[in-house]
Coordinates of C-alpha atoms in Angstrom, one line a residue:
X734 CA 9.4 -111.7 -92.7
X735 CA 11.6 -108.5 -93.6
X736 CA 11.7 -105.7 -91.5
X737 CA 9.2 -108.0 -88.7
X738 CA 11.9 -108.4 -86.0
X739 CA 13.0 -104.5 -86.0
X740 CA 9.2 -103.6 -85.4
X741 CA 7.9 -102.9 -82.0
X742 CA 5.2 -101.7 -80.3
X743 CA 5.6 -97.5 -79.4
X744 CA 3.6 -95.1 -77.2
X745 CA 1.6 -93.1 -79.9
X746 CA 3.6 -89.6 -79.9
X747 CA 1.5 -87.1 -81.7
X748 CA 4.3 -85.0 -82.6
X749 CA 5.7 -86.8 -84.3
X750 CA 5.4 -88.0 -88.3
X751 CA 2.0 -89.5 -88.6
X752 CA 3.0 -91.7 -91.7
X753 CA 6.1 -93.0 -89.9
X754 CA 5.8 -97.2 -90.2
X755 CA 5.2 -98.8 -87.1
X756 CA 3.0 -100.0 -84.3
X757 CA 1.6 -96.9 -82.0
X758 CA -0.8 -97.8 -78.7
X759 CA -3.5 -95.2 -78.6
X760 CA -5.4 -97.2 -76.1
X761 CA -5.8 -100.3 -74.2
X762 CA -6.0 -102.8 -76.3
X763 CA -6.2 -100.5 -79.5
X764 CA -3.4 -99.7 -82.1
X765 CA -2.6 -97.3 -85.0
X766 CA -0.8 -99.1 -88.0
X767 CA 0.3 -96.4 -90.8
X768 CA 0.1 -98.1 -93.9
X769 CA 2.0 -97.0 -97.2
X770 CA -0.6 -94.9 -100.0
X771 CA 2.8 -94.6 -102.7
X772 CA 1.1 -93.4 -105.2
X773 CA -1.6 -90.7 -103.7
X774 CA -0.3 -87.3 -101.8
X775 CA -1.7 -88.3 -98.5
X776 CA 1.0 -91.0 -98.1
X777 CA -0.4 -93.3 -95.4
X778 CA -3.3 -94.7 -94.1
X779 CA -3.9 -95.7 -90.3
X780 CA -5.5 -99.2 -89.8
X781 CA -6.0 -100.1 -85.9
X782 CA -6.1 -103.4 -84.7
X783 CA -7.9 -104.3 -81.8
X784 CA -6.5 -107.1 -79.8
X785 CA -8.6 -109.8 -78.0
X786 CA -8.4 -113.3 -76.7
X787 CA -9.7 -115.1 -79.9
X788 CA -7.6 -113.1 -82.4
X789 CA -7.5 -109.7 -83.9
X790 CA -9.8 -107.1 -85.4
X791 CA -9.0 -104.4 -87.9
X792 CA -10.5 -101.2 -88.9
X793 CA -10.1 -100.0 -92.0
X794 CA -7.2 -102.5 -94.3
X795 CA -5.2 -100.3 -96.4
X796 CA -4.5 -101.0 -100.4
X797 CA -4.0 -104.1 -101.8
X798 CA -0.6 -103.6 -103.3
X799 CA 2.6 -105.3 -102.4
X800 CA 3.7 -102.1 -100.1
X801 CA 0.7 -102.2 -97.6
X802 CA 0.7 -105.7 -97.0
X803 CA 4.3 -105.9 -96.5
X804 CA 4.1 -103.4 -94.1
X805 CA 1.0 -104.5 -92.2
X806 CA 2.8 -108.3 -91.8
X807 CA 5.4 -106.4 -89.9
X808 CA 3.0 -104.7 -87.7
X809 CA 1.1 -107.8 -87.3
X810 CA 4.1 -109.8 -86.1
X811 CA 5.0 -106.6 -83.8
X812 CA 2.3 -107.8 -82.1
X813 CA 3.1 -111.7 -82.0
X814 CA 0.1 -112.2 -84.6
X815 CA -0.5 -112.4 -88.3
X816 CA -3.0 -111.9 -91.1
X817 CA -4.6 -115.5 -90.4
X818 CA -5.1 -114.3 -86.8
X819 CA -7.6 -111.2 -87.8
X820 CA -10.9 -112.4 -87.5
X821 CA -13.5 -109.4 -89.0
X822 CA -12.1 -106.1 -91.0
X823 CA -15.1 -103.4 -90.3
X824 CA -14.6 -100.9 -92.9
X825 CA -15.2 -97.6 -92.5
X826 CA -16.2 -97.0 -96.2
X827 CA -15.5 -98.1 -100.2
X828 CA -12.5 -96.1 -101.2
X829 CA -9.6 -98.4 -102.4
X830 CA -7.3 -97.7 -99.8
X831 CA -9.7 -99.0 -96.9
X832 CA -11.2 -101.9 -98.2
X833 CA -9.4 -103.5 -101.1
X834 CA -6.6 -105.6 -98.7
X835 CA -9.5 -106.5 -96.7
X836 CA -11.0 -108.0 -100.0
X837 CA -7.9 -109.7 -100.9
X838 CA -6.8 -110.8 -97.6
X839 CA -10.6 -112.7 -97.5
X840 CA -9.7 -114.5 -100.4
X841 CA -6.3 -115.9 -98.6
X842 CA -8.0 -116.7 -95.2
X843 CA -11.3 -116.1 -94.8
X844 CA -11.5 -113.3 -92.7
X845 CA -15.6 -111.7 -92.7
X846 CA -15.7 -108.1 -94.4
X847 CA -18.2 -105.7 -92.8
X848 CA -19.6 -102.7 -94.6
X849 CA -21.6 -99.6 -94.1
X850 CA -25.0 -100.6 -95.8
X851 CA -24.9 -97.6 -97.7
X852 CA -22.0 -98.8 -99.9
X853 CA -24.0 -101.5 -101.4
X854 CA -25.0 -99.6 -104.6
X855 CA -21.2 -98.1 -104.5
X856 CA -20.3 -102.1 -104.7
X857 CA -22.8 -102.9 -107.1
X858 CA -21.4 -100.7 -109.8
X859 CA -17.7 -100.8 -108.8
X860 CA -17.8 -105.7 -108.6
X861 CA -19.8 -105.6 -111.9
X862 CA -17.7 -107.6 -114.3
X863 CA -17.2 -105.1 -117.2
X864 CA -17.8 -101.8 -115.5
X865 CA -16.2 -98.7 -115.9
X866 CA -16.7 -96.7 -113.2
X867 CA -14.5 -94.2 -114.2
X868 CA -17.5 -93.5 -117.0
X869 CA -19.9 -91.7 -114.3
X870 CA -16.7 -89.3 -113.8
X871 CA -16.6 -88.0 -117.4
X872 CA -20.4 -87.3 -117.6
X873 CA -20.3 -85.3 -114.2
X874 CA -17.6 -83.6 -115.7
X875 CA -18.9 -82.5 -118.4
X876 CA -22.1 -81.0 -116.7
X877 CA -20.1 -79.2 -114.7
X878 CA -18.0 -78.2 -117.8
X879 CA -14.7 -79.4 -117.3
X880 CA -14.9 -81.7 -120.4
X881 CA -10.8 -79.9 -120.7
X882 CA -9.9 -82.2 -118.2
X883 CA -11.5 -85.6 -119.3
X884 CA -9.4 -86.9 -121.8
X885 CA -5.7 -86.3 -119.1
X886 CA -8.1 -88.5 -116.6
X887 CA -9.3 -91.0 -118.9
X888 CA -5.2 -91.5 -120.2
X889 CA -4.4 -92.4 -116.4
X890 CA -7.4 -94.5 -116.1
X891 CA -6.4 -96.6 -118.6
X892 CA -2.8 -96.8 -116.5
X893 CA -4.8 -98.8 -113.6
X894 CA -7.7 -100.8 -115.5
X895 CA -10.3 -101.7 -112.7
X896 CA -10.7 -105.2 -111.3
X897 CA -14.5 -106.2 -110.1
X898 CA -12.8 -108.6 -107.8
X899 CA -11.1 -105.9 -105.4
X900 CA -14.7 -105.0 -105.3
X901 CA -16.8 -108.0 -104.0
X902 CA -19.2 -107.4 -101.9
X903 CA -18.9 -107.9 -97.7
X904 CA -20.0 -110.4 -95.5
X905 CA -22.4 -108.5 -93.6
X906 CA -23.7 -105.1 -94.4
X907 CA -23.4 -102.7 -90.7
X908 CA -26.8 -101.1 -90.4
X909 CA -26.2 -96.9 -88.3
X910 CA -27.3 -97.4 -84.7
X911 CA -25.9 -100.9 -84.1
X912 CA -23.5 -102.0 -82.0
X913 CA -20.8 -104.6 -82.7
X914 CA -19.6 -106.5 -79.9
X915 CA -16.5 -108.0 -79.6
X916 CA -15.1 -110.2 -76.6
X917 CA -13.2 -106.9 -75.3
X918 CA -15.1 -103.7 -76.4
X919 CA -18.7 -103.1 -78.1
X920 CA -18.4 -100.5 -81.0
X921 CA -21.6 -98.1 -81.8
X922 CA -21.8 -98.0 -85.9
X923 CA -22.8 -94.8 -86.6
X924 CA -24.1 -93.7 -90.3
X925 CA -22.3 -90.6 -91.2
X926 CA -23.1 -90.2 -94.8
X927 CA -21.0 -87.5 -96.9
X928 CA -17.8 -88.5 -98.2
X929 CA -19.2 -91.2 -99.4
X930 CA -23.6 -92.5 -99.3
X931 CA -22.2 -95.6 -96.9
X932 CA -19.5 -93.8 -94.8
X933 CA -19.8 -94.8 -91.1
X934 CA -18.0 -94.2 -87.7
X935 CA -17.0 -97.0 -84.5
X936 CA -17.5 -95.5 -81.6
X937 CA -15.8 -97.3 -78.6
X938 CA -18.2 -95.3 -75.8
X939 CA -16.1 -97.0 -72.8
X940 CA -13.2 -96.5 -73.7
X941 CA -14.2 -92.8 -75.3
X942 CA -12.3 -93.2 -78.5
X943 CA -14.1 -92.9 -82.3
X944 CA -12.7 -94.5 -85.1
X945 CA -13.7 -91.8 -87.8
X946 CA -12.8 -93.3 -91.1
X947 CA -12.2 -90.3 -93.9
X948 CA -15.5 -88.4 -91.7
X949 CA -13.8 -86.4 -89.3
X950 CA -9.7 -85.7 -90.7
X951 CA -7.4 -83.2 -88.2
X952 CA -5.4 -81.4 -91.3
X953 CA -7.6 -81.4 -94.0
X954 CA -11.3 -82.2 -94.9
X955 CA -12.4 -85.1 -97.2
X956 CA -13.8 -84.9 -100.9
X957 CA -17.1 -84.7 -101.4
X958 CA -19.4 -85.2 -104.7
X959 CA -16.6 -87.9 -106.0
X960 CA -18.6 -91.3 -105.6
X961 CA -19.3 -94.5 -107.9
X962 CA -22.7 -93.5 -107.8
X963 CA -24.3 -90.2 -107.5
X964 CA -25.8 -88.6 -104.2
X965 CA -28.0 -85.6 -104.8
X966 CA -26.5 -83.2 -102.2
X967 CA -23.1 -84.7 -100.9
X968 CA -22.1 -81.8 -98.8
X969 CA -25.7 -81.7 -97.1
X970 CA -25.3 -85.2 -96.0
X971 CA -21.9 -84.8 -94.7
X972 CA -22.4 -81.3 -92.9
X973 CA -25.7 -83.2 -90.9
X974 CA -23.1 -86.1 -90.3
X975 CA -20.5 -83.5 -88.8
X976 CA -23.4 -82.1 -86.8
X977 CA -24.9 -85.5 -85.6
X978 CA -21.2 -86.3 -84.5
X979 CA -20.7 -83.1 -82.8
X980 CA -24.2 -83.7 -80.9
X981 CA -22.7 -87.4 -79.6
X982 CA -20.8 -87.2 -76.3
X983 CA -17.1 -86.3 -77.1
X984 CA -14.5 -88.9 -78.0
X985 CA -10.1 -88.6 -79.1
X986 CA -10.4 -88.3 -82.5
X987 CA -8.9 -91.5 -84.2
X988 CA -8.8 -90.8 -88.4
X989 CA -7.3 -92.8 -91.1
X990 CA -5.4 -89.8 -92.5
X991 CA -3.7 -87.6 -89.7
X992 CA -2.4 -87.8 -86.0
X993 CA -5.0 -89.2 -83.3
X994 CA -6.5 -86.1 -81.5
X995 CA -7.9 -85.4 -78.5
X996 CA -11.8 -84.2 -79.3
X997 CA -13.8 -84.9 -82.0
X998 CA -15.8 -82.1 -81.3
X999 CA -13.1 -79.3 -81.7
X1000 CA -12.0 -80.8 -85.3
X1001 CA -15.5 -81.0 -86.1
X1002 CA -16.3 -77.0 -85.2
X1003 CA -13.3 -76.2 -87.9
X1004 CA -15.0 -78.7 -90.1
X1005 CA -18.1 -76.8 -90.1
X1006 CA -16.8 -73.4 -89.8
X1007 CA -14.2 -74.2 -93.1
X1008 CA -17.5 -75.1 -95.1
X1009 CA -19.7 -72.2 -94.0
X1010 CA -17.0 -70.1 -95.5
X1011 CA -16.5 -72.0 -97.9
X1012 CA -19.9 -71.3 -99.1
X1013 CA -19.7 -68.2 -98.9
X1014 CA -16.6 -68.1 -101.2
X1015 CA -18.3 -70.2 -103.7
X1016 CA -21.3 -68.2 -104.2
X1017 CA -19.1 -64.6 -104.4
X1018 CA -17.0 -66.5 -107.3
X1019 CA -20.2 -67.4 -109.4
X1020 CA -21.6 -64.5 -112.2
X1021 CA -22.9 -64.8 -115.7
X1022 CA -24.1 -68.1 -115.2
X1023 CA -21.1 -70.0 -114.4
X1024 CA -20.0 -73.6 -114.3
X1025 CA -18.9 -75.3 -111.7
X1026 CA -15.7 -75.5 -114.0
X1027 CA -15.3 -71.9 -113.8
X1028 CA -16.2 -71.5 -110.3
X1029 CA -13.5 -73.9 -109.3
X1030 CA -10.6 -71.8 -111.4
X1031 CA -11.5 -69.0 -109.6
X1032 CA -11.3 -70.2 -106.5
X1033 CA -8.0 -71.4 -104.0
X1034 CA -7.4 -75.1 -103.4
X1035 CA -5.8 -77.0 -99.9
X1036 CA -4.1 -75.1 -97.0
X1037 CA -1.2 -73.6 -98.8
X1038 CA -4.2 -71.7 -101.1
X1039 CA -3.5 -73.0 -104.8
X1040 CA -4.5 -72.2 -108.2
X1041 CA -6.9 -74.5 -109.5
X1042 CA -3.9 -74.7 -112.4
X1043 CA -1.4 -75.7 -110.1
X1044 CA -3.4 -79.1 -109.3
X1045 CA -2.7 -82.3 -111.4
X1046 CA -5.6 -83.5 -113.7
X1047 CA -6.9 -85.8 -110.8
X1048 CA -6.9 -83.3 -108.0
X1049 CA -8.8 -81.1 -110.7
X1050 CA -10.8 -83.8 -110.8
X1051 CA -12.0 -83.6 -107.5
X1052 CA -11.4 -79.8 -107.0
X1053 CA -14.6 -79.8 -109.4
X1054 CA -16.8 -82.3 -108.0
X1055 CA -16.1 -80.4 -104.8
X1056 CA -17.6 -77.2 -106.3
X1057 CA -19.9 -78.6 -107.7
X1058 CA -21.4 -80.2 -104.2
X1059 CA -21.2 -76.6 -102.7
X1060 CA -22.9 -74.9 -105.5
X1061 CA -25.6 -77.6 -105.4
X1062 CA -25.8 -77.0 -101.5
X1063 CA -26.0 -73.0 -102.2
X1064 CA -29.3 -73.9 -104.6
X1065 CA -30.7 -76.1 -102.0
X1066 CA -30.1 -72.9 -99.5
X1067 CA -32.2 -70.7 -101.9
X1068 CA -28.7 -68.3 -102.6
X1069 CA -28.3 -69.6 -106.0
X1070 CA -30.5 -71.1 -109.1
X1071 CA -29.2 -73.6 -111.3
X1072 CA -29.9 -73.9 -115.1
X1073 CA -29.4 -76.6 -117.7
X1074 CA -27.8 -75.0 -120.6
X1075 CA -27.4 -78.3 -123.7
X1076 CA -26.2 -81.1 -120.9
X1077 CA -23.7 -78.2 -118.8
X1078 CA -24.7 -77.1 -115.6
X1079 CA -24.7 -73.1 -114.9
X1080 CA -25.2 -71.1 -111.6
X1081 CA -26.5 -67.8 -111.3
X1082 CA -27.3 -65.3 -108.1
X1083 CA -31.0 -66.7 -107.3

C-alpha cells in the first residue's frame, strides 16, 4: 500500500498546515484524516475516524476519487485497520466531498451509510437516471439576472458528467434530536439546515466535541443557496441553525475544512456578526431595481476582498447564489422588496 508504512498517528497541531496528509489524534479514540480535493479551492476535507473494539466509524467520507481513496487507505493502515473495518459512515451533508466516497466504499464492503433526513429530496434528484441537476442552477441564475455566466458553467458541467450511482440513497436517514449509540460513545444528531437543507452535526457531549461538517468553519463561511433542490430562505435557515448551536453547551470545533478549534461558540459569534454586516452591505448596494447578479458585482468576495470579476465562473455562480440568499433575507426582514420582471427578480428599497 503506497505511503502506508511512512504514515503514523500524530498529535493534532493546530499551528501546522491542516491540509497536510496524515492521521492526527484530536481526542481519545478520535482521529482527523485530511483527504485531498485536488480540483477544489478548499484543498482538503477532514474525515474523522472513531475507533472501537468492533471496528471504525467515519464521520464524512471524502470525494470518491483515486487520490482520496489512496490517502484514506494509508491513514487507516496507520490505525491498524482498512476500509473493510469501517462499520458505518455518518455523513454531515450530501455534497460530493462528504458523501460519494461512502457510497463507493459501500459497493465494495457493504458498509452502512447514514445521512440527515433533510437530504432526501436532494438525493431523489441526484440519484435519478438521466437527471441533469445543474439545469436547476441555470434556471436560478437566469432568475438572478446572471445569464451571462451560464454558458461558461455549462461547458464546465459537460467536462464533469453526472453519475446518478454516486448519489444512491443511504441505508438510513438521521433525524435531528436523536442519538447514534456507538460502543465507545454516543453522538447527538443536531439538524443544522442552511448550507444544505439536510445538514447535520454530531455532538459527543461526554468528550465535548462537535463534528461540525460545513456548518461551522474556522476560516470561511459556507456557501448558501447552492443546492439541487431550492429552499425558500436558506440564509434564514442557516442563521437559525447557528443560533441553535450557540444555545447548546460549548464544544471543541472539529470542522470539515480547516484546523480544529477550541470553541464552537466563539466562531458562531463571528459568523453571526459577519452575516449581519453582509446583510447591511447587500442592502446598501441595491438600487434602481438591481438583480442579484448586479448586486454581487458591487460586493467584494473572500477574506481578500476580491472583486467579482476576479472570480472564476463557478465561484461567480456561488457568489450570485449567496447574494440572492442575502437579498431574499432582506425581503423577509422588510428592508427590501422584490418584483418579478419577466422571470428576472429585481430588488429595491422597501
